[in-house]
mmCIF file with all atom_site columns, C-alpha atoms in Angstrom:
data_model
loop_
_atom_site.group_PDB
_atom_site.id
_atom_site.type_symbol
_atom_site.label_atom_id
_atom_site.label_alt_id
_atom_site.label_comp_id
_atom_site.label_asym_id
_atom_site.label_entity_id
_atom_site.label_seq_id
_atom_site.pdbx_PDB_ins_code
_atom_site.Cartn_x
_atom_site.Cartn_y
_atom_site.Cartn_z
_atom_site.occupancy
_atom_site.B_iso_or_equiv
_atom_site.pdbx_formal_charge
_atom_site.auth_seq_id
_atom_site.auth_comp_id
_atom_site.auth_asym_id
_atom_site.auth_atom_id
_atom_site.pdbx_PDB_model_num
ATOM 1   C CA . UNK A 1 1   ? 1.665   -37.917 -16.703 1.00 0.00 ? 1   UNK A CA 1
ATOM 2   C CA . UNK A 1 2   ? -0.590  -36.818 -14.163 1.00 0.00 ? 2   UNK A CA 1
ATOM 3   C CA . UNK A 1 3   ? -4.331  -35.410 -15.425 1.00 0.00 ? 3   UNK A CA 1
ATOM 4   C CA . UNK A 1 4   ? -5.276  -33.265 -12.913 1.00 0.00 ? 4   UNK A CA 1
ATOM 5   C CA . UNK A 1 5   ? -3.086  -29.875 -13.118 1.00 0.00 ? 5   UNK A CA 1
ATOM 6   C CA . UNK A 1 6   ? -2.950  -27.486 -9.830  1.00 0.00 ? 6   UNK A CA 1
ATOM 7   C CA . UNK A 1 7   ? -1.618  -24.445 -9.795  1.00 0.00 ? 7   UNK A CA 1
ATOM 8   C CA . UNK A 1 8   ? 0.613   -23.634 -6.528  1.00 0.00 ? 8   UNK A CA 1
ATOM 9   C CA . UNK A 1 9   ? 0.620   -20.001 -6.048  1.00 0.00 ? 9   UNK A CA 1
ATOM 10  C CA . UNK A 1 10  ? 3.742   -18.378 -4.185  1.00 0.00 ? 10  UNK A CA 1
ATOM 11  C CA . UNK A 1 11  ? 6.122   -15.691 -3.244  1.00 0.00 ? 11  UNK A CA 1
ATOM 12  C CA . UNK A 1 12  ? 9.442   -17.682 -4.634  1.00 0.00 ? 12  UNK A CA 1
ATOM 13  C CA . UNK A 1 13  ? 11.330  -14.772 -3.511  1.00 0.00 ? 13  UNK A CA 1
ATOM 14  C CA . UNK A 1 14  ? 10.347  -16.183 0.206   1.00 0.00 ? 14  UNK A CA 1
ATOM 15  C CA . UNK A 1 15  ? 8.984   -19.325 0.054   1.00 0.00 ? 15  UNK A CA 1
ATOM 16  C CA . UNK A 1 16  ? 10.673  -21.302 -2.386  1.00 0.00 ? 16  UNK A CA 1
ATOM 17  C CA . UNK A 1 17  ? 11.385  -24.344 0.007   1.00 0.00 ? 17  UNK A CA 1
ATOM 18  C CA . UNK A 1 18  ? 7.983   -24.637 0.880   1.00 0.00 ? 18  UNK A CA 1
ATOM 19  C CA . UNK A 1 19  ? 6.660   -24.263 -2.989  1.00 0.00 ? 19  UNK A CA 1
ATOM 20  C CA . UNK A 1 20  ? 9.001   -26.863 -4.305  1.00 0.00 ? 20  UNK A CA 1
ATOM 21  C CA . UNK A 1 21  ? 7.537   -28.936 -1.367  1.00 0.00 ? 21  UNK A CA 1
ATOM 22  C CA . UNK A 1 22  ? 4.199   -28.855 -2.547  1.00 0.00 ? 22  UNK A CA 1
ATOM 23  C CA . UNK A 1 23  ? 5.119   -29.479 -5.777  1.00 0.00 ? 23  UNK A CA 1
ATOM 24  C CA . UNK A 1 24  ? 6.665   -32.241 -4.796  1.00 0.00 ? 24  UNK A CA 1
ATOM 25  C CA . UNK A 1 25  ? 4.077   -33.279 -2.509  1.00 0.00 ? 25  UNK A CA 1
ATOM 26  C CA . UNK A 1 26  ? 1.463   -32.734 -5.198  1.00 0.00 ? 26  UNK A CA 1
ATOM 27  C CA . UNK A 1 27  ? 3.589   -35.173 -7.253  1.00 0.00 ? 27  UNK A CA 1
ATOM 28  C CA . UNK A 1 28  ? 3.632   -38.094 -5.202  1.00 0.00 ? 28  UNK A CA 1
ATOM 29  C CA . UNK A 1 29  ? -0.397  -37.766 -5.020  1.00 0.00 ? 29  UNK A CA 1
ATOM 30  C CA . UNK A 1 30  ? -0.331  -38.215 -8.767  1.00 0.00 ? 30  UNK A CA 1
ATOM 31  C CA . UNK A 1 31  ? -1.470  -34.653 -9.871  1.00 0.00 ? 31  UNK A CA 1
ATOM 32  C CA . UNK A 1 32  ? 0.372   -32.263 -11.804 1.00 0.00 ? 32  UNK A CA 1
ATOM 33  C CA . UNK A 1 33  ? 1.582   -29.329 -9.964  1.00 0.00 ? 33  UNK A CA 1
ATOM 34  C CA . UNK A 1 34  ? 1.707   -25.859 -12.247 1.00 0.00 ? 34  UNK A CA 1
ATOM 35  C CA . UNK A 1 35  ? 4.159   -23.477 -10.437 1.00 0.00 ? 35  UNK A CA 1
ATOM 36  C CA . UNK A 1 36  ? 3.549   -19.806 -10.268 1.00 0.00 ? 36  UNK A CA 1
ATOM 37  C CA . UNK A 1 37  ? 5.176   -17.093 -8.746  1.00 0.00 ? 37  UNK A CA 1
ATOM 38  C CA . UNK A 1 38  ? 3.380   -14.372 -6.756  1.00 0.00 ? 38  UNK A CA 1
ATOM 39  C CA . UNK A 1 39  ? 6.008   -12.282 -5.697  1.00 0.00 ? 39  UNK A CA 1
ATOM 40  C CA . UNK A 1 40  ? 5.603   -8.539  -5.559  1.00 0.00 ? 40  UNK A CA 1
ATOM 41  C CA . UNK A 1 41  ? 9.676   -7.772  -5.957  1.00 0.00 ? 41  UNK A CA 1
ATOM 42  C CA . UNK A 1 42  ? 12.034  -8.811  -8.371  1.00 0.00 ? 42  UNK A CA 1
ATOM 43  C CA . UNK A 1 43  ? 14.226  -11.475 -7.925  1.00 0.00 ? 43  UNK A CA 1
ATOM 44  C CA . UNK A 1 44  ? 16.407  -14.536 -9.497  1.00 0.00 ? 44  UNK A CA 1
ATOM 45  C CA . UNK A 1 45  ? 14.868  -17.710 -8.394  1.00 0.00 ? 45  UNK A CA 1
ATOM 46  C CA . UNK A 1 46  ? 14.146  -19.990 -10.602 1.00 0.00 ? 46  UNK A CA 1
ATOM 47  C CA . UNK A 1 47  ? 11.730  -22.760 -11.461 1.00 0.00 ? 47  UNK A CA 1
ATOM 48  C CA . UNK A 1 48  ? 7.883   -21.572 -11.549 1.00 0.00 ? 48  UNK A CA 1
ATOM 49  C CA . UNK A 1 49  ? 5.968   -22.788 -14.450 1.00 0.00 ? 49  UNK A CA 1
ATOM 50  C CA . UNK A 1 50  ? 4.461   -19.323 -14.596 1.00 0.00 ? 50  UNK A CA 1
ATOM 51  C CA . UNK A 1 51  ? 7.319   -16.693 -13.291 1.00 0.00 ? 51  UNK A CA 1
ATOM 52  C CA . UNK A 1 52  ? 7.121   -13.256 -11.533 1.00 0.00 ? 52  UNK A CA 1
ATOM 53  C CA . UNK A 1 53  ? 8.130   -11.321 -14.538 1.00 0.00 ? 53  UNK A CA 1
ATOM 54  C CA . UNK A 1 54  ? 4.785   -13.087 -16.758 1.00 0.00 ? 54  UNK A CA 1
ATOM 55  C CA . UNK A 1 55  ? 2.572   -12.632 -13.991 1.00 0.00 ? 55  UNK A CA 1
ATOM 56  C CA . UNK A 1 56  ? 3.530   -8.524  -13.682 1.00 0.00 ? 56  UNK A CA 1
ATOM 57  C CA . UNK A 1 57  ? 3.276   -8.296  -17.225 1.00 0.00 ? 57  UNK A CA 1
ATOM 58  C CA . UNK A 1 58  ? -0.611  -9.893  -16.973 1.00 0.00 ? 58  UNK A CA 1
ATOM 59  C CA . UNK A 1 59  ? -1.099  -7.377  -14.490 1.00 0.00 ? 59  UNK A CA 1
ATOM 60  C CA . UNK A 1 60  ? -0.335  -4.803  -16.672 1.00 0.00 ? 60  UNK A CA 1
ATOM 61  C CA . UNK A 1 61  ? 3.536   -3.340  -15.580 1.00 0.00 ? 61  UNK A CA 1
ATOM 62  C CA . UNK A 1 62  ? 6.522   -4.888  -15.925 1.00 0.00 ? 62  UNK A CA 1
ATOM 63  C CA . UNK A 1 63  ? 9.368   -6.994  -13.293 1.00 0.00 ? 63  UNK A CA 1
ATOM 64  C CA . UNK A 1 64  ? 11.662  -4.258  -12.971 1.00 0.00 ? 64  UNK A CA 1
ATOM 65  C CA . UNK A 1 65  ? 8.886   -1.495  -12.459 1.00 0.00 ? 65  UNK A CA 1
ATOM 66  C CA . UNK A 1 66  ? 7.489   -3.859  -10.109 1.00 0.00 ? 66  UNK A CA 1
ATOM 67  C CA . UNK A 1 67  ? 10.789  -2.626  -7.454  1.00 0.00 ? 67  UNK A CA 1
ATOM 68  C CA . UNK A 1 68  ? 8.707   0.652   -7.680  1.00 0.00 ? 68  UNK A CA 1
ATOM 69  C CA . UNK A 1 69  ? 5.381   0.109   -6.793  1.00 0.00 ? 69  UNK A CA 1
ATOM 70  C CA . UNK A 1 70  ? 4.028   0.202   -3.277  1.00 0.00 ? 70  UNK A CA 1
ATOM 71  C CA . UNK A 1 71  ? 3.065   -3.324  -1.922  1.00 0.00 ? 71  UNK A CA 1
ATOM 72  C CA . UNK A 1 72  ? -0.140  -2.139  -2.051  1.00 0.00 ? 72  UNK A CA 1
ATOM 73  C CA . UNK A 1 73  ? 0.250   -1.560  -6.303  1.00 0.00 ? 73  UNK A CA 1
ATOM 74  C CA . UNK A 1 74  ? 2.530   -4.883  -6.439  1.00 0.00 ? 74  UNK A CA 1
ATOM 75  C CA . UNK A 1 75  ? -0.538  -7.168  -4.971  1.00 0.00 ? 75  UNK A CA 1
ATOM 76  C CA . UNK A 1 76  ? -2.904  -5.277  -7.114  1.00 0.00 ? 76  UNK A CA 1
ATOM 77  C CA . UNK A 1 77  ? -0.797  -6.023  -9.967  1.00 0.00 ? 77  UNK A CA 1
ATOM 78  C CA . UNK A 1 78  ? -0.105  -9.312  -9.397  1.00 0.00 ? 78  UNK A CA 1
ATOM 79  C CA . UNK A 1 79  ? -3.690  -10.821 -8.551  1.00 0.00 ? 79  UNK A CA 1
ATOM 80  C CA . UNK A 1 80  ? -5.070  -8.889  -11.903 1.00 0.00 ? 80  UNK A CA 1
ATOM 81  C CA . UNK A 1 81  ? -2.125  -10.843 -13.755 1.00 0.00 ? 81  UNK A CA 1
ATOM 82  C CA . UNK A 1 82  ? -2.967  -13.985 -11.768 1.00 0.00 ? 82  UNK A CA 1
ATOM 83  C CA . UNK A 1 83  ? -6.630  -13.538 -12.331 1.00 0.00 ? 83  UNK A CA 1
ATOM 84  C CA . UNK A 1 84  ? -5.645  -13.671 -16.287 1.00 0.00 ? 84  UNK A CA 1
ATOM 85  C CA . UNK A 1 85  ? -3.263  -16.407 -16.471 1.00 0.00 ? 85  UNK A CA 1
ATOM 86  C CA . UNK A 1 86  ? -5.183  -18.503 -14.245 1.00 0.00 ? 86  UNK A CA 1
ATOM 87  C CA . UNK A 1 87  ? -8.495  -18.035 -16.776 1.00 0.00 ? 87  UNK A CA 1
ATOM 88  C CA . UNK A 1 88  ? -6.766  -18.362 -19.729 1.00 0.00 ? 88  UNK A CA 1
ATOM 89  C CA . UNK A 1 89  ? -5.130  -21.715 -18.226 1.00 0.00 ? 89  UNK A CA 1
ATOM 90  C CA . UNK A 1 90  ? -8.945  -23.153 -17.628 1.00 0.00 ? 90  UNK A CA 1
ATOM 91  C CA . UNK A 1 91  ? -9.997  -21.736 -21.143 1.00 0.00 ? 91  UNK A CA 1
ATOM 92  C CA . UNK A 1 92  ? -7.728  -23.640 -22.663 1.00 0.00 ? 92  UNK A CA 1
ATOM 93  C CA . UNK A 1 93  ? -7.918  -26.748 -20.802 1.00 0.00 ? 93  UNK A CA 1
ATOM 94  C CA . UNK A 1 94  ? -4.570  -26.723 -19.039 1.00 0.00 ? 94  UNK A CA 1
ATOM 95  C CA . UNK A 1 95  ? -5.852  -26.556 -15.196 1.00 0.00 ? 95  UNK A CA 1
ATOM 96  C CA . UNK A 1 96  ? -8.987  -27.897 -13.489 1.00 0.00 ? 96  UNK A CA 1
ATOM 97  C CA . UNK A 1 97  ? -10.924 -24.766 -12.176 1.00 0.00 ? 97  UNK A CA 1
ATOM 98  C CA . UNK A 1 98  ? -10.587 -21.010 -11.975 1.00 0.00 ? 98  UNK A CA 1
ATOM 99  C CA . UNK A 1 99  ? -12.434 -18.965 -9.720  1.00 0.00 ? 99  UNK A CA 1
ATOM 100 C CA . UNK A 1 100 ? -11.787 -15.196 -10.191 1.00 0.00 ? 100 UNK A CA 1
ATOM 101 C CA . UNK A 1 101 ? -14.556 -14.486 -8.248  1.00 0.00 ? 101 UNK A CA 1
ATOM 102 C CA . UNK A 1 102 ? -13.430 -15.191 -4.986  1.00 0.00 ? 102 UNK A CA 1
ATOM 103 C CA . UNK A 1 103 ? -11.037 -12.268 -5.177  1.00 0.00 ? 103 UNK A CA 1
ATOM 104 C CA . UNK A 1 104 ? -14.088 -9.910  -6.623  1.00 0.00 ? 104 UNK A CA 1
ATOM 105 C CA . UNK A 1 105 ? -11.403 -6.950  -4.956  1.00 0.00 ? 105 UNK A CA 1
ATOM 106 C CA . UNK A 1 106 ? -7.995  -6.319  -4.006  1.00 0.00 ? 106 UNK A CA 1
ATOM 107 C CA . UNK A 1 107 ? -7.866  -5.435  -0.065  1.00 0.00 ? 107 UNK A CA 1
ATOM 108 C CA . UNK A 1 108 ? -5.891  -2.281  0.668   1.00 0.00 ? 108 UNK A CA 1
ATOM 109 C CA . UNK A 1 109 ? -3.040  -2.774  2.910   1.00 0.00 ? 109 UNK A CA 1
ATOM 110 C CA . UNK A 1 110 ? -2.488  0.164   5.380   1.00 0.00 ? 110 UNK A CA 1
ATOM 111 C CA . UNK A 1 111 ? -0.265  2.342   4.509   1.00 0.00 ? 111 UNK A CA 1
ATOM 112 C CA . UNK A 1 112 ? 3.224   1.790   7.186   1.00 0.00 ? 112 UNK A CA 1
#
């Protein structure tokens, strides 16, 4: 098994193609790929190592309430539950790096 773990961040709900290609991808380069789903609705695709429903919970709400935030409130939720898993994951040894402070803020989306 691969050492190096990388976590793949993305919207399964629209992009699962393209994830499980850079899984994939990530595979044949010999590193581990750690799948994790940033999507700000709820859906029923499968296969993230870290799924939609975990990630809204991190971020303090829930899958189903997720439906009823604004995007704005989903991405807030959802980088603030990424932010988490993605430090506790380099805590405890199971990816390479974290770097929270990139994102120091969530941008505000204008309101449509």
């Amino acid at each position: 098994m691969a050492d190096t773990a990388i976590a793949v961040l993305a919207t399964l709900d629209s992009k699962a193609a393209e994830a499980r290609f850079a899984c994939r991808t990530l595979i044949e380069a010999g590193a581990m790929p750690v799948l994790i789903d940033m999507s700000l609705r709820p859906h029923n695709v499968e296969g993230a190592a870290v799924s939609g429903g975990l990630m809204a919970e991190a971020g303090g709400t829930s899958w189903p309430a997720m439906a009823k935030l604004d995007r704005a409130q989903a991405a807030e939720a959802m980088v603030g539950g990424g932010i988490r898993i993605l430090d506790d994951r380099y805590r405890d040894g199971k990816i390479a790096a974290s770097s929270p402070s990139v994102v120091p803020t969530v941008p505000r989306w204008p309101a449509t």
